[in-house]
Coordinates of C-alpha atoms in Angstrom, one line a residue:
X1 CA 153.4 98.8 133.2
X2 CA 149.8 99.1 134.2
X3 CA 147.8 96.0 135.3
X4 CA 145.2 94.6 133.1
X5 CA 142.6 92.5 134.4
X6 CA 140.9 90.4 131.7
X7 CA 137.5 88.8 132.8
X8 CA 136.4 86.5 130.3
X9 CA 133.1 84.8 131.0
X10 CA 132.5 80.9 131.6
X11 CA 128.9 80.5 130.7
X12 CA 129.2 79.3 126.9
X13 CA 125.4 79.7 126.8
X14 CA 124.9 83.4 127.2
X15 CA 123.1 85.6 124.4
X16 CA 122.6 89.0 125.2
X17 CA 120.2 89.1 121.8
X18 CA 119.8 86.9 118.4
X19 CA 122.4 86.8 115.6
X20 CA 122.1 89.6 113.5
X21 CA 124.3 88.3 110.0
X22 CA 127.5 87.7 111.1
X23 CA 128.5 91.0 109.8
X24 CA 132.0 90.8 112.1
X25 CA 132.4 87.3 112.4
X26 CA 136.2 86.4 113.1
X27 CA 136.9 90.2 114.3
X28 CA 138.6 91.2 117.6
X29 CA 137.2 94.6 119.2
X30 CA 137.6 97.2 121.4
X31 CA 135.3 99.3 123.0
X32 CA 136.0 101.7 125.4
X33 CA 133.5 103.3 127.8
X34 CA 131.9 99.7 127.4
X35 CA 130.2 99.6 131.2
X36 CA 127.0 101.0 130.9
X37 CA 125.2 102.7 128.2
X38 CA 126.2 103.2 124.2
X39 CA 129.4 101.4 125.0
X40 CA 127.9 98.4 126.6
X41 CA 124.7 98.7 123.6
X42 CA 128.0 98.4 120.9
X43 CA 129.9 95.5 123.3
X44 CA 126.4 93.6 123.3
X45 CA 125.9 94.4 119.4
X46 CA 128.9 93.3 118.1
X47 CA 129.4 89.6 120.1
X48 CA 125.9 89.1 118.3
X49 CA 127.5 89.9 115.1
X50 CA 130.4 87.7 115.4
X51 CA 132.8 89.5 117.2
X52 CA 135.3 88.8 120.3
X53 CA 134.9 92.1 121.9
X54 CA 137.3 93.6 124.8
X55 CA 135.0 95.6 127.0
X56 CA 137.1 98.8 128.8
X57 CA 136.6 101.3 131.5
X58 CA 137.5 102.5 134.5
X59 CA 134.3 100.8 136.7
X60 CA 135.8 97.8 136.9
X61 CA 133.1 95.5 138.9
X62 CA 130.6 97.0 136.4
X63 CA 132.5 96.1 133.5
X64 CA 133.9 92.9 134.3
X65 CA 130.1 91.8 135.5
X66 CA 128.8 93.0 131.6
X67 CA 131.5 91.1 130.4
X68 CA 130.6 88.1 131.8
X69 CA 126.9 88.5 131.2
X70 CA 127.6 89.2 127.4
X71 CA 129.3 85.9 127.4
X72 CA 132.1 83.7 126.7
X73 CA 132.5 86.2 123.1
X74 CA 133.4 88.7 125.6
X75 CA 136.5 90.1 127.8
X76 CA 137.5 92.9 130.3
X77 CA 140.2 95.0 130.5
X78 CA 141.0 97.8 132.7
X79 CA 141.5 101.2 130.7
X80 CA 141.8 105.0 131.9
X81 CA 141.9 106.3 128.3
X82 CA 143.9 109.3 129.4
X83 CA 146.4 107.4 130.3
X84 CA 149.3 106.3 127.7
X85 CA 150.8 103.5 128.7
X86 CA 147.2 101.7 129.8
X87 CA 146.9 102.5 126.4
X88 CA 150.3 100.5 125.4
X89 CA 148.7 97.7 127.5
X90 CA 146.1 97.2 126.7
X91 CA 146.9 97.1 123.1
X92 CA 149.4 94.6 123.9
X93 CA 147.5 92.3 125.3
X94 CA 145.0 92.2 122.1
X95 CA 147.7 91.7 120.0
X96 CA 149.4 88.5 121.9
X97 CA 146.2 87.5 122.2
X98 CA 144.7 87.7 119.1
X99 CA 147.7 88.7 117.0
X100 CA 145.4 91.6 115.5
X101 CA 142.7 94.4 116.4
X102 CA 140.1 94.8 113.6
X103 CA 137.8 97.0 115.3
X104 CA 138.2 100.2 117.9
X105 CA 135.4 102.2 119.3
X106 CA 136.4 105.1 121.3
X107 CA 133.2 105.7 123.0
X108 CA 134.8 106.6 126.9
X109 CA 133.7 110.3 127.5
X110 CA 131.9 112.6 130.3
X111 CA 130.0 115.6 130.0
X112 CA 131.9 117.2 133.0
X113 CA 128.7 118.2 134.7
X114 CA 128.2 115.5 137.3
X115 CA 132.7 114.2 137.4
X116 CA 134.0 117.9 137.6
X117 CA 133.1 121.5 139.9
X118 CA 132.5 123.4 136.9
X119 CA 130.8 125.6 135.7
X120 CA 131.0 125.1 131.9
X121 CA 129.5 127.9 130.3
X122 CA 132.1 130.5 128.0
X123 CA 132.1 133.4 130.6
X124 CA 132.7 131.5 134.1
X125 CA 134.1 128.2 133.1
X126 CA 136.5 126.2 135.7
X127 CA 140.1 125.4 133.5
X128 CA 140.7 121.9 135.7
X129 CA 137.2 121.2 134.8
X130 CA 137.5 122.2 131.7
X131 CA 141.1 120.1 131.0
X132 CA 139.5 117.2 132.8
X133 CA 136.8 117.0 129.7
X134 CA 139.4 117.8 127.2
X135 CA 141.4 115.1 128.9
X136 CA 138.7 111.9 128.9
X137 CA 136.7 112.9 125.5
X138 CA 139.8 114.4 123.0
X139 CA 142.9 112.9 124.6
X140 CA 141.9 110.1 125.2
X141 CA 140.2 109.6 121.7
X142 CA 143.5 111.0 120.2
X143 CA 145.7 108.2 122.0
X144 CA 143.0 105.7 120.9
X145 CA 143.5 106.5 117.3
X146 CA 147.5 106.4 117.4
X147 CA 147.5 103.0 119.1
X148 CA 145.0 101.2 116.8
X149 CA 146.5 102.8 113.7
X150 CA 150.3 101.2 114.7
X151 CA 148.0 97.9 115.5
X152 CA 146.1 98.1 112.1
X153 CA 148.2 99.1 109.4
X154 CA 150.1 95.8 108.7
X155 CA 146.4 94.4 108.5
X156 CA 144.3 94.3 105.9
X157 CA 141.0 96.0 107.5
X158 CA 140.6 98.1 110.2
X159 CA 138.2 100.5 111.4
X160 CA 138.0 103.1 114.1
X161 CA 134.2 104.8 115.1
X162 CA 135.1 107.6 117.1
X163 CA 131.5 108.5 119.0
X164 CA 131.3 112.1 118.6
X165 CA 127.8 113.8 119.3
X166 CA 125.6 116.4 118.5
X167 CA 127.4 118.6 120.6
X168 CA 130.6 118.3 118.2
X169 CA 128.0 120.3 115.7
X170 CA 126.5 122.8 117.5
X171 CA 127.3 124.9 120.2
X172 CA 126.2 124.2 123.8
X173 CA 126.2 127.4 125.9
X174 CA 126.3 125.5 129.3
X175 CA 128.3 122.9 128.4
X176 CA 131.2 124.7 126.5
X177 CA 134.1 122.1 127.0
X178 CA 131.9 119.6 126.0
X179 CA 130.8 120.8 122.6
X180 CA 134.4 121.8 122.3
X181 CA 136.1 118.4 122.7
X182 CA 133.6 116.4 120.7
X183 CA 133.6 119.0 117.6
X184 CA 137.5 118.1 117.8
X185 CA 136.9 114.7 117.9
X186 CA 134.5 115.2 114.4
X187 CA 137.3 116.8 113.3
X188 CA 140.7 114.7 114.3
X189 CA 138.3 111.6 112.7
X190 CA 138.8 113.1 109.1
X191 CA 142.5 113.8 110.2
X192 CA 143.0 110.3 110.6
X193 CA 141.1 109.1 107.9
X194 CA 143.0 111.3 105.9
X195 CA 146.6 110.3 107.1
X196 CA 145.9 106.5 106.8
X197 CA 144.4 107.3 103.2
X198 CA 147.7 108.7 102.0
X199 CA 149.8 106.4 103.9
X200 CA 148.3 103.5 102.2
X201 CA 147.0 101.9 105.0
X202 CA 144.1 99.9 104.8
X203 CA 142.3 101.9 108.4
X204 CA 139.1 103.5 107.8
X205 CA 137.6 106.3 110.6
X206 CA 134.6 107.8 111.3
X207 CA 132.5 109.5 113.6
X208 CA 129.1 108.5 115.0
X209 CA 126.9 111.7 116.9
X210 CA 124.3 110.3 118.9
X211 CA 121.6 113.0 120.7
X212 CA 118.7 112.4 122.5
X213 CA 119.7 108.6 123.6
X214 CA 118.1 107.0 126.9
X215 CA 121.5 106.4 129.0
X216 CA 121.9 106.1 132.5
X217 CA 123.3 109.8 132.7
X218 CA 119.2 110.8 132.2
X219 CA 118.4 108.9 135.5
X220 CA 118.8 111.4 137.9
X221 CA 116.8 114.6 135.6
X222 CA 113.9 112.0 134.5
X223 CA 113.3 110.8 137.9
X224 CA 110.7 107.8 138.5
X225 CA 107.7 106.5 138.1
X226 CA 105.1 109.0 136.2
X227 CA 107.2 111.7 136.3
X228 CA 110.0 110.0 134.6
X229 CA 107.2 109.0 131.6
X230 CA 106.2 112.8 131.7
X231 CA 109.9 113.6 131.3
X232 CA 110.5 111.5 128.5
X233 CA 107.3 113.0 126.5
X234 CA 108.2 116.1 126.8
X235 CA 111.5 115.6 125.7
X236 CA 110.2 113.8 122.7
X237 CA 108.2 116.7 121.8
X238 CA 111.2 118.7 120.4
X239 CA 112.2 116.0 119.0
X240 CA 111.2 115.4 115.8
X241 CA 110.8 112.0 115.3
X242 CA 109.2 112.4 118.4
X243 CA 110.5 110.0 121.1
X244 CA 114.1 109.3 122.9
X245 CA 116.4 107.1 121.1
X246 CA 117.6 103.9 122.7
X247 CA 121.4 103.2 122.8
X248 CA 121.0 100.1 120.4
X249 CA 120.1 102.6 118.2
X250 CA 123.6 103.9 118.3
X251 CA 125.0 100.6 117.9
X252 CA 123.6 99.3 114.8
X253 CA 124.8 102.3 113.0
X254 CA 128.3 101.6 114.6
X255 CA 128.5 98.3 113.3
X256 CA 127.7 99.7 109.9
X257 CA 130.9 101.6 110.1
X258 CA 133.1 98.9 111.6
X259 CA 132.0 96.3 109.0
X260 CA 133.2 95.8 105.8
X261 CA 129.4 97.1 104.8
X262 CA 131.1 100.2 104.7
X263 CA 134.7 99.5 103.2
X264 CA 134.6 102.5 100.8
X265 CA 133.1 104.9 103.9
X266 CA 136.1 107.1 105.4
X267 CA 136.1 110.5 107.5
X268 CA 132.4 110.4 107.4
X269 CA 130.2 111.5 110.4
X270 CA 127.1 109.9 110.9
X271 CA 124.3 111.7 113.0
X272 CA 121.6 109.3 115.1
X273 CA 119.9 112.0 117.0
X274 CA 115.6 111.2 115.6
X275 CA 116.2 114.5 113.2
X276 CA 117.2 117.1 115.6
X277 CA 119.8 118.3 113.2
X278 CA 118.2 118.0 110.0
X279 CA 117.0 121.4 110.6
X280 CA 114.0 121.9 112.7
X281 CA 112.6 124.4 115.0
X282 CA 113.1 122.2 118.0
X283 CA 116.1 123.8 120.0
X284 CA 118.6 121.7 121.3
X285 CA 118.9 121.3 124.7
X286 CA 122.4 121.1 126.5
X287 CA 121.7 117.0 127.7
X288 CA 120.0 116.2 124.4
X289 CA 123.3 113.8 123.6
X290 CA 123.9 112.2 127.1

């Protein structure tokens, strides 16, 4: 059985922002992907709103250090979502734990361009590259479901947010596996929905699709200093709203969906991309979503 490393911070005093409402008070939660960016925005988000949250990923010194910054609300575990039995695991341990997991957020993905040879584009594209995508952004959404459903269904709530994006809506010439594994996310979401609907269990899913949100993956393209603030304007120029969104952005629209706010919302997908797809000329770029 795979190790699990749980971190679980000592300083009682940390606040990594004000209390929101309490809007998941007394829940236990899972985010994967949790060590930097949108994951670590939704970690952050929900301890504020009540939560215990298990932080995952595979950077372990990052993760167990956001862990323990977020406070003592806060935990780390070790998890390579394409791997099964981390999977088995790590829902084991929440469950003796806890003895219940209210809340999963399968937010772990890459967009293959900087973790894999490539290319990506329909004509030339590598197949390892290509499965490795498939592998981190649908598998490991897919195993993610099936264990929180078997961990939910005796309950009465649970909620799954799978984090899609833009990409899962549109196609993305250079970046074909990606838009390929996130539009099967969007769609395995309303699968799942749909099975826990008529199986009478009481698990909602949906699907969140960020675009255009300041994450570390930008760093390296925006560069520094004033040509990183040149970057960013010209980016929000085809952008209708006009600017970059932030990654807290993201995360107040995922704890809409993991909160009872929304106990009558299933299979839905939720775009938080500043209007990009509400239908204007701007054309999407291929790292509009990273």
């Amino acid at each position: 059985m795979p190790e699990i490393t749980p971190i679980v911070s000592s300083d009682a005093n940390s606040q990594t922002s004000p209390i929101y409402n309490g809007r998941l008070n007394g829940m236990v939660a899972l985010v994967t992907g949790a060590a930097r960016g949108i994951g670590m925005a939704i970690a952050q988000a929900f301890v504020s709103e009540g939560a215990f949250v298990y932080l995952s990923d595979i950077n372990n010194q990052t993760g167990k250090a956001v862990a323990n910054d977020i406070g003592k609300s806060a935990a780390y575990l070790s998890l390579d979502v394409t791997n099964e039995a981390n999977w088995q695991s790590v829902i084991e341990h929440i469950i003796n734990a806890h003895g219940k997991l209210d809340i999963l957020i399968n937010n772990a993905g890459i967009t293959g361009f900087t973790e894999t040879d490539g290319p990506h584009d329909p004509e030339n594209l590598n197949m390892a590259s290509w499965q490795r995508v498939m592998d981190v952004n649908l598998s490991g959404t897919v195993l993610g479901c099936k264990y929180a459903i078997r961990a939910m269904k005796a309950k009465d709530r649970g909620s799954i947010v799978n984090i899609s994006s833009r990409s899962g809506m549109v196609g993305v010439p250079g970046a074909s596996a990606y838009a390929a594994s996130k539009a099967a996310v969007r769609n395995h979401t309303k699968s799942v929905a749909l099975y826990c609907a008529e199986q009478g269990y009481k698990v909602r899913c949906n699907s969140v699709h960020p675009a255009a949100i300041l994450t570390p993956m930008w760093d390296p393209m925006l560069g520094n200093g004033e040509a990183r603030e040149q970057a960013l304007k010209a980016i929000g120029k085809d952008i209708p709203m006009g600017h970059i969104g932030e990654p807290d952005d993201v995360a107040k629209a995922v704890i809409y969906l993991a909160s009872d706010d929304a106990k009558y919302v299933t299979g839905a997908e939720l775009t938080v991309d500043g209007g990009i797809l509400a239908g204007s000329a701007a054309r999407p770029q291929e790292v509009d979503d990273m």
